[in-house]
Amino acid sequence: MSVDVLLPSPVPVRFVAEDGTAVQPPTGYQVPEEERLLEAFRRMVVGRRFDRQATALTKQGRLAVYPSSRGQEACQIAGVLALREDDWLFPTYRDSVALVSRGLDPVEVLTLLRGGWHCGYDPAATRVAPQCTPLATQTIHAVGMADALRRKGEDGVVMAFIGDGGTSEGDFHEALNYAAVLHAPVVFFVQNNKYAISVPLAKQSAAPALAYKGIGYGIRSEQVDGNDLVAVLSVLDAAVEHARTGGGPFLVEAHTYRMDPHTNADDASRYREKQEVEQWEAADPLARLETYLRGRGVLGADAVEAAHEAAEKFAARVREDMNADPEADPYELFEHVFAEATPQLREQRALLASELED
């Protein structure tokens, strides 16, 4: 295979400028259908409101922690829209908006961040792996699932979300090599939000772009403006089609920005300047898409208002459901520890039972 085929575009693929005006994209990419773009807008509005609500729940003691993805909605929503229902998604801890957009119950999505002992939802039923907190470990699992689908003769695709910090982990590189050798139908979607907690990208990698990390493993790669929903969806559509039709793995790097702190426990002002945040605020993905769709005459004020009303109703339901105290069974502590309970585990369970009786 020629190296030229693997190389990403020299600059990130873009369809829409920061001010919402259309620009000429590179050849080979198509503008997604208007109905999909309108659906993306609706989902982004709901997703951002959900994100704000989840952040508020941490301050109310209803969530232990919440990693916001405000500013990354174009990536979150495009990643979901590019997949079929029978495809698999392997998310990170920052991808709650994507999971909610895929149709998962928001309370189930937030169970892990609430402090539950499991991920909250059924991965097999939803075809969504548990949100992964250890960096990059889900990428190897994603390749294994993709290879399993291929061996079973299914035409499903797996998409693994990962942050820029995760690309510095050995698991990520092992996954790339594994995927390339197996010719697995997997898309690695890197959301480069410029910081691995407090570590800026310049101190993580000297590569001209993270997309180039796929070349050494023989993986077709691309980079895209991650705040341009139109471009992200177009590139991911192409990547998923490449993987689904036997082209093997594909690596996409989306250049975006994490507007909020790493989590509610982080003080981002200690490692980034206010001016930097304000610059990225001007490239807001939701405002950019709304301006673009209004300019094309396909999005009116009534539709915008309807989207925000739906978002408020969704947030109200999340609030109500999350304010209900979950019923905790203390004996769940002893479930799923071993296939068969050990004498020590049975002894501990009996001790708890005696204490609860008292």
Coordinates of C-alpha atoms in Angstrom, one line a residue:
M1 CA 0.0 0.0 0.0
S2 CA 1.3 3.4 -0.9
V3 CA 2.1 5.8 1.9
D4 CA 0.3 8.6 0.1
V5 CA -3.0 6.6 0.5
L6 CA -2.5 6.6 4.3
L7 CA -1.6 10.2 4.8
P8 CA -4.1 12.6 6.3
S9 CA -5.0 16.0 4.8
P10 CA -2.2 18.5 5.4
V11 CA -4.7 20.7 7.3
P12 CA -7.8 19.6 9.1
V13 CA -10.8 19.0 6.8
R14 CA -13.3 21.8 7.1
F15 CA -16.7 22.5 5.6
V16 CA -17.8 25.5 7.7
A17 CA -15.7 28.4 9.0
E18 CA -16.0 29.7 12.6
D19 CA -18.5 32.4 11.5
G20 CA -20.8 29.8 10.0
T21 CA -20.0 30.4 6.4
A22 CA -19.4 27.5 4.0
V23 CA -15.8 26.9 2.7
Q24 CA -14.6 24.6 0.0
P25 CA -13.7 21.2 1.5
P26 CA -11.1 18.8 0.1
T27 CA -12.2 16.5 -2.7
G28 CA -13.5 13.1 -1.7
Y29 CA -15.9 14.3 1.0
Q30 CA -19.6 14.9 0.7
V31 CA -21.9 17.3 2.5
P32 CA -24.2 15.2 4.7
E33 CA -27.9 15.3 3.9
E34 CA -29.8 18.3 5.3
E35 CA -32.1 16.1 7.5
R36 CA -29.1 14.5 9.2
L37 CA -27.6 18.0 9.8
L38 CA -30.9 19.2 11.3
E39 CA -31.0 16.1 13.5
A40 CA -27.5 16.7 14.6
F41 CA -28.4 20.3 15.6
R42 CA -31.3 19.0 17.7
R43 CA -29.1 16.4 19.4
M44 CA -26.4 19.0 20.0
V45 CA -28.8 21.3 21.7
V46 CA -30.1 18.5 23.9
G47 CA -26.6 17.2 24.5
R48 CA -25.3 20.6 25.7
R49 CA -28.2 21.0 28.1
F50 CA -27.7 17.6 29.4
D51 CA -24.0 18.3 30.0
R52 CA -24.9 21.5 31.9
Q53 CA -27.4 19.6 34.0
A54 CA -25.0 16.8 34.8
T55 CA -22.4 19.4 35.9
A56 CA -25.0 21.0 38.2
L57 CA -25.8 17.6 39.7
T58 CA -22.2 17.3 41.0
K59 CA -22.7 20.6 42.9
Q60 CA -26.0 19.2 44.4
G61 CA -24.3 16.0 45.6
R62 CA -26.1 13.8 43.1
L63 CA -23.0 12.9 41.1
A64 CA -19.6 12.1 42.5
V65 CA -17.8 13.5 39.5
Y66 CA -18.7 14.6 35.9
P67 CA -16.2 15.2 33.1
S68 CA -17.9 17.8 30.9
S69 CA -17.7 17.6 27.1
R70 CA -18.9 21.2 26.5
G71 CA -17.3 22.4 23.3
Q72 CA -16.9 18.8 21.9
E73 CA -20.6 18.3 21.0
A74 CA -19.8 18.1 17.2
C75 CA -17.6 15.1 17.9
Q76 CA -20.0 13.5 20.3
I77 CA -23.0 13.7 18.1
A78 CA -21.3 13.0 14.7
G79 CA -19.7 9.9 16.2
V80 CA -23.1 8.5 17.0
L81 CA -24.8 9.6 13.8
A82 CA -22.1 7.9 11.7
L83 CA -22.9 4.5 13.3
R84 CA -25.8 2.1 12.7
E85 CA -27.7 0.6 15.6
D86 CA -25.9 -2.7 15.2
D87 CA -22.5 -1.1 15.3
W88 CA -20.5 -0.9 18.5
L89 CA -19.3 2.1 20.4
F90 CA -16.4 2.0 22.9
P91 CA -16.5 5.3 24.9
T92 CA -14.3 7.1 27.4
Y93 CA -15.5 8.7 30.6
R94 CA -16.0 12.0 28.8
D95 CA -18.5 10.7 26.3
S96 CA -21.8 10.8 28.3
V97 CA -23.4 13.1 25.7
A98 CA -22.7 10.6 22.9
L99 CA -24.3 7.8 24.9
V100 CA -27.4 9.8 25.7
S101 CA -27.6 10.8 22.0
R102 CA -27.4 7.1 21.1
G103 CA -30.6 6.6 23.1
L104 CA -29.3 5.2 26.4
D105 CA -31.2 6.1 29.6
P106 CA -29.4 9.2 31.1
V107 CA -29.7 7.8 34.6
E108 CA -28.0 4.6 33.5
V109 CA -25.3 6.6 31.7
L110 CA -24.6 8.5 34.9
T111 CA -24.6 5.5 37.2
L112 CA -20.8 5.0 37.0
L113 CA -20.3 8.7 37.7
R114 CA -22.7 8.5 40.6
G115 CA -20.5 6.0 42.3
G116 CA -22.3 2.8 41.3
W117 CA -20.3 -0.4 41.1
H118 CA -21.2 -1.1 37.4
C119 CA -21.7 1.0 34.3
G120 CA -25.4 1.2 34.7
Y121 CA -26.5 0.0 31.2
D122 CA -26.4 -3.4 29.4
P123 CA -23.5 -3.3 27.0
A124 CA -24.7 -6.3 25.0
A125 CA -28.2 -4.8 24.5
T126 CA -27.1 -1.3 23.7
R127 CA -23.9 -2.3 21.8
V128 CA -22.1 0.3 23.9
A129 CA -19.1 -0.8 26.0
P130 CA -18.7 0.6 29.6
Q131 CA -17.4 4.1 29.8
C132 CA -13.6 3.6 30.2
T133 CA -11.7 5.6 32.9
P134 CA -8.3 3.9 32.4
L135 CA -6.7 5.7 29.4
A136 CA -6.8 3.8 26.1
T137 CA -7.6 0.3 27.4
Q138 CA -10.9 0.4 25.5
T139 CA -9.1 0.6 22.2
I140 CA -7.7 -2.9 22.5
H141 CA -11.1 -4.2 23.5
A142 CA -12.6 -2.4 20.5
V143 CA -10.2 -4.1 18.1
G144 CA -11.1 -7.5 19.7
M145 CA -14.8 -6.8 19.1
A146 CA -14.2 -5.7 15.6
D147 CA -12.3 -8.8 14.8
A148 CA -15.1 -10.9 16.4
L149 CA -17.7 -9.3 14.2
R150 CA -15.5 -9.9 11.1
R151 CA -15.0 -13.6 12.0
K152 CA -18.8 -14.0 12.5
G153 CA -19.4 -12.7 9.0
E154 CA -21.2 -9.6 10.2
D155 CA -20.7 -6.2 8.5
G156 CA -20.7 -4.2 11.8
V157 CA -18.2 -1.5 12.6
V158 CA -16.7 -0.6 15.9
M159 CA -15.8 3.0 16.8
A160 CA -13.4 3.7 19.7
F161 CA -13.5 7.1 21.2
I162 CA -10.2 8.3 22.7
G163 CA -8.7 11.6 24.0
D164 CA -5.4 13.1 23.0
G165 CA -3.9 12.0 26.3
G166 CA -4.8 8.4 25.6
T167 CA -2.7 8.4 22.4
S168 CA 0.4 8.6 24.6
E169 CA -0.5 5.3 26.2
G170 CA 1.1 2.0 25.1
D171 CA -2.4 0.4 24.8
F172 CA -3.3 2.8 22.0
H173 CA -0.3 1.8 19.9
E174 CA -0.8 -1.9 20.6
A175 CA -4.4 -1.5 19.5
L176 CA -3.4 0.3 16.2
N177 CA -0.9 -2.5 15.4
Y178 CA -3.4 -5.2 16.3
A179 CA -6.1 -3.6 14.2
A180 CA -3.9 -3.2 11.2
V181 CA -2.5 -6.7 11.2
L182 CA -6.1 -8.2 11.6
H183 CA -7.5 -5.7 9.1
A184 CA -10.2 -5.1 11.7
P185 CA -13.3 -2.9 10.9
V186 CA -12.6 -0.4 13.6
V187 CA -12.5 3.4 13.6
F188 CA -10.3 5.1 16.1
F189 CA -11.8 8.5 16.8
V190 CA -9.3 10.8 18.6
Q191 CA -11.0 13.9 20.2
N192 CA -7.9 16.1 20.6
N193 CA -9.2 18.7 23.1
K194 CA -5.7 20.0 23.6
Y195 CA -5.2 18.9 27.3
A196 CA -4.6 15.6 29.0
I197 CA -6.0 16.9 32.3
S198 CA -3.4 19.8 32.7
V199 CA -0.8 18.6 30.3
P200 CA -0.9 20.6 27.0
L201 CA -0.6 18.8 23.7
A202 CA 2.9 20.2 23.0
K203 CA 4.2 18.3 26.0
Q204 CA 2.5 15.1 24.9
S205 CA 3.6 14.7 21.3
A206 CA 5.9 16.3 18.7
A207 CA 4.0 14.9 15.8
P208 CA 2.6 17.5 13.3
A209 CA -0.8 16.0 14.1
L210 CA -1.9 13.0 16.1
A211 CA -3.5 11.6 12.9
Y212 CA 0.0 10.8 11.7
K213 CA 0.4 8.2 14.4
G214 CA -1.6 5.8 12.3
I215 CA 0.8 5.9 9.4
G216 CA 3.5 3.8 11.0
Y217 CA 1.0 1.0 11.6
G218 CA -0.4 1.0 8.0
I219 CA -3.7 2.7 9.0
R220 CA -5.5 5.2 6.8
S221 CA -5.7 8.4 8.7
E222 CA -7.4 11.8 8.6
Q223 CA -7.6 15.0 10.6
V224 CA -10.7 17.2 10.8
D225 CA -11.9 20.5 12.4
G226 CA -13.6 18.9 15.4
N227 CA -15.8 22.0 16.0
D228 CA -17.3 21.7 12.5
L229 CA -20.1 19.2 12.7
V230 CA -20.6 19.0 9.0
A231 CA -16.9 18.1 8.4
V232 CA -16.7 15.7 11.3
L233 CA -19.8 13.8 10.2
S234 CA -18.6 13.7 6.6
V235 CA -15.2 12.4 7.5
L236 CA -16.6 9.8 10.0
D237 CA -19.1 8.6 7.4
A238 CA -16.1 8.0 5.0
A239 CA -14.1 6.3 7.8
V240 CA -17.0 4.0 8.8
E241 CA -17.7 3.1 5.2
H242 CA -14.0 2.3 4.7
A243 CA -14.0 0.0 7.6
R244 CA -17.4 -1.6 6.8
T245 CA -16.5 -2.4 3.2
G246 CA -13.3 -4.3 4.0
G247 CA -10.8 -1.4 3.9
G248 CA -9.5 -2.1 7.4
P249 CA -9.1 0.3 10.3
F250 CA -9.2 4.1 10.1
L251 CA -7.9 6.8 12.4
V252 CA -9.6 10.2 12.6
E253 CA -8.2 13.0 14.7
A254 CA -10.7 15.8 15.5
H255 CA -9.2 19.1 16.6
T256 CA -11.5 20.5 19.3
Y257 CA -11.4 22.0 22.7
R258 CA -12.5 21.2 26.2
M259 CA -14.3 24.4 27.3
D260 CA -14.9 23.3 30.9
P261 CA -12.3 22.0 33.5
H262 CA -11.2 18.4 33.3
T263 CA -13.9 17.5 35.9
N264 CA -15.8 19.4 38.5
A265 CA -12.8 18.8 40.8
D266 CA -10.4 20.6 38.5
D267 CA -9.2 24.2 38.4
A268 CA -8.4 24.8 34.8
S269 CA -7.2 28.4 35.4
R270 CA -4.0 27.0 36.9
Y271 CA -2.8 25.7 33.5
R272 CA -4.5 27.7 30.7
E273 CA -5.2 31.4 30.1
K274 CA -8.6 33.0 29.9
Q275 CA -7.8 34.4 26.4
E276 CA -7.2 30.9 25.1
V277 CA -10.6 29.8 26.3
E278 CA -12.2 32.9 24.8
Q279 CA -10.6 32.2 21.4
W280 CA -12.2 28.7 21.3
E281 CA -15.5 30.1 22.5
A282 CA -15.7 32.0 19.2
A283 CA -15.4 28.6 17.4
D284 CA -18.3 27.1 19.3
P285 CA -19.6 24.1 17.4
L286 CA -23.3 24.6 18.2
A287 CA -23.4 28.3 17.2
R288 CA -21.4 27.5 14.1
L289 CA -23.8 24.8 12.9
E290 CA -26.9 27.0 13.7
T291 CA -25.5 29.9 11.7
Y292 CA -24.7 27.6 8.8
L293 CA -28.1 26.0 8.7
R294 CA -29.9 29.3 9.1
G295 CA -27.8 30.7 6.2
R296 CA -28.9 27.8 4.0
G297 CA -32.5 28.5 4.8
V298 CA -33.2 25.1 6.3
L299 CA -33.4 26.1 10.0
G300 CA -35.8 28.6 11.3
A301 CA -36.5 30.3 14.6
D302 CA -39.4 27.9 15.4
A303 CA -37.2 24.9 14.9
V304 CA -34.5 26.4 17.1
E305 CA -37.0 27.2 19.8
A306 CA -38.5 23.7 19.6
A307 CA -35.0 22.2 20.1
H308 CA -34.4 24.2 23.2
E309 CA -37.8 23.4 24.6
A310 CA -37.1 19.7 24.1
A311 CA -33.7 20.2 25.8
E312 CA -35.3 21.8 28.8
K313 CA -37.8 18.9 29.1
F314 CA -35.0 16.4 28.9
A315 CA -33.0 18.2 31.5
A316 CA -36.0 18.3 33.8
R317 CA -36.5 14.6 33.5
V318 CA -32.8 14.0 34.2
R319 CA -33.1 16.2 37.3
E320 CA -36.2 14.4 38.6
D321 CA -34.8 10.9 38.0
M322 CA -31.4 11.7 39.5
N323 CA -33.0 13.3 42.6
A324 CA -34.7 10.0 43.4
D325 CA -32.5 8.0 45.8
P326 CA -31.5 4.7 44.4
E327 CA -32.4 1.6 46.4
A328 CA -29.1 0.1 47.5
D329 CA -28.8 -3.6 48.4
P330 CA -25.7 -4.0 50.6
Y331 CA -25.5 -7.7 49.7
E332 CA -24.5 -6.6 46.2
L333 CA -21.0 -6.1 47.6
F334 CA -20.5 -9.8 47.5
E335 CA -21.9 -10.4 44.0
H336 CA -19.7 -10.9 40.9
V337 CA -16.5 -11.1 43.0
F338 CA -15.9 -14.8 42.2
A339 CA -17.8 -17.2 40.1
E340 CA -18.3 -19.2 43.3
A341 CA -18.1 -17.5 46.7
T342 CA -15.0 -18.3 48.7
P343 CA -15.2 -19.2 52.4
Q344 CA -13.9 -15.8 53.3
L345 CA -16.5 -14.1 51.2
R346 CA -19.3 -16.1 52.8
E347 CA -17.9 -15.3 56.2
Q348 CA -17.9 -11.6 55.4
R349 CA -21.4 -11.7 54.1
A350 CA -22.6 -13.4 57.2
L351 CA -20.9 -10.8 59.3
L352 CA -22.7 -8.0 57.5
A353 CA -26.0 -9.8 57.8
S354 CA -25.5 -10.0 61.6
E355 CA -24.6 -6.3 61.8
L356 CA -27.7 -5.3 59.8
E357 CA -29.9 -7.4 62.0
D358 CA -28.6 -5.6 65.1

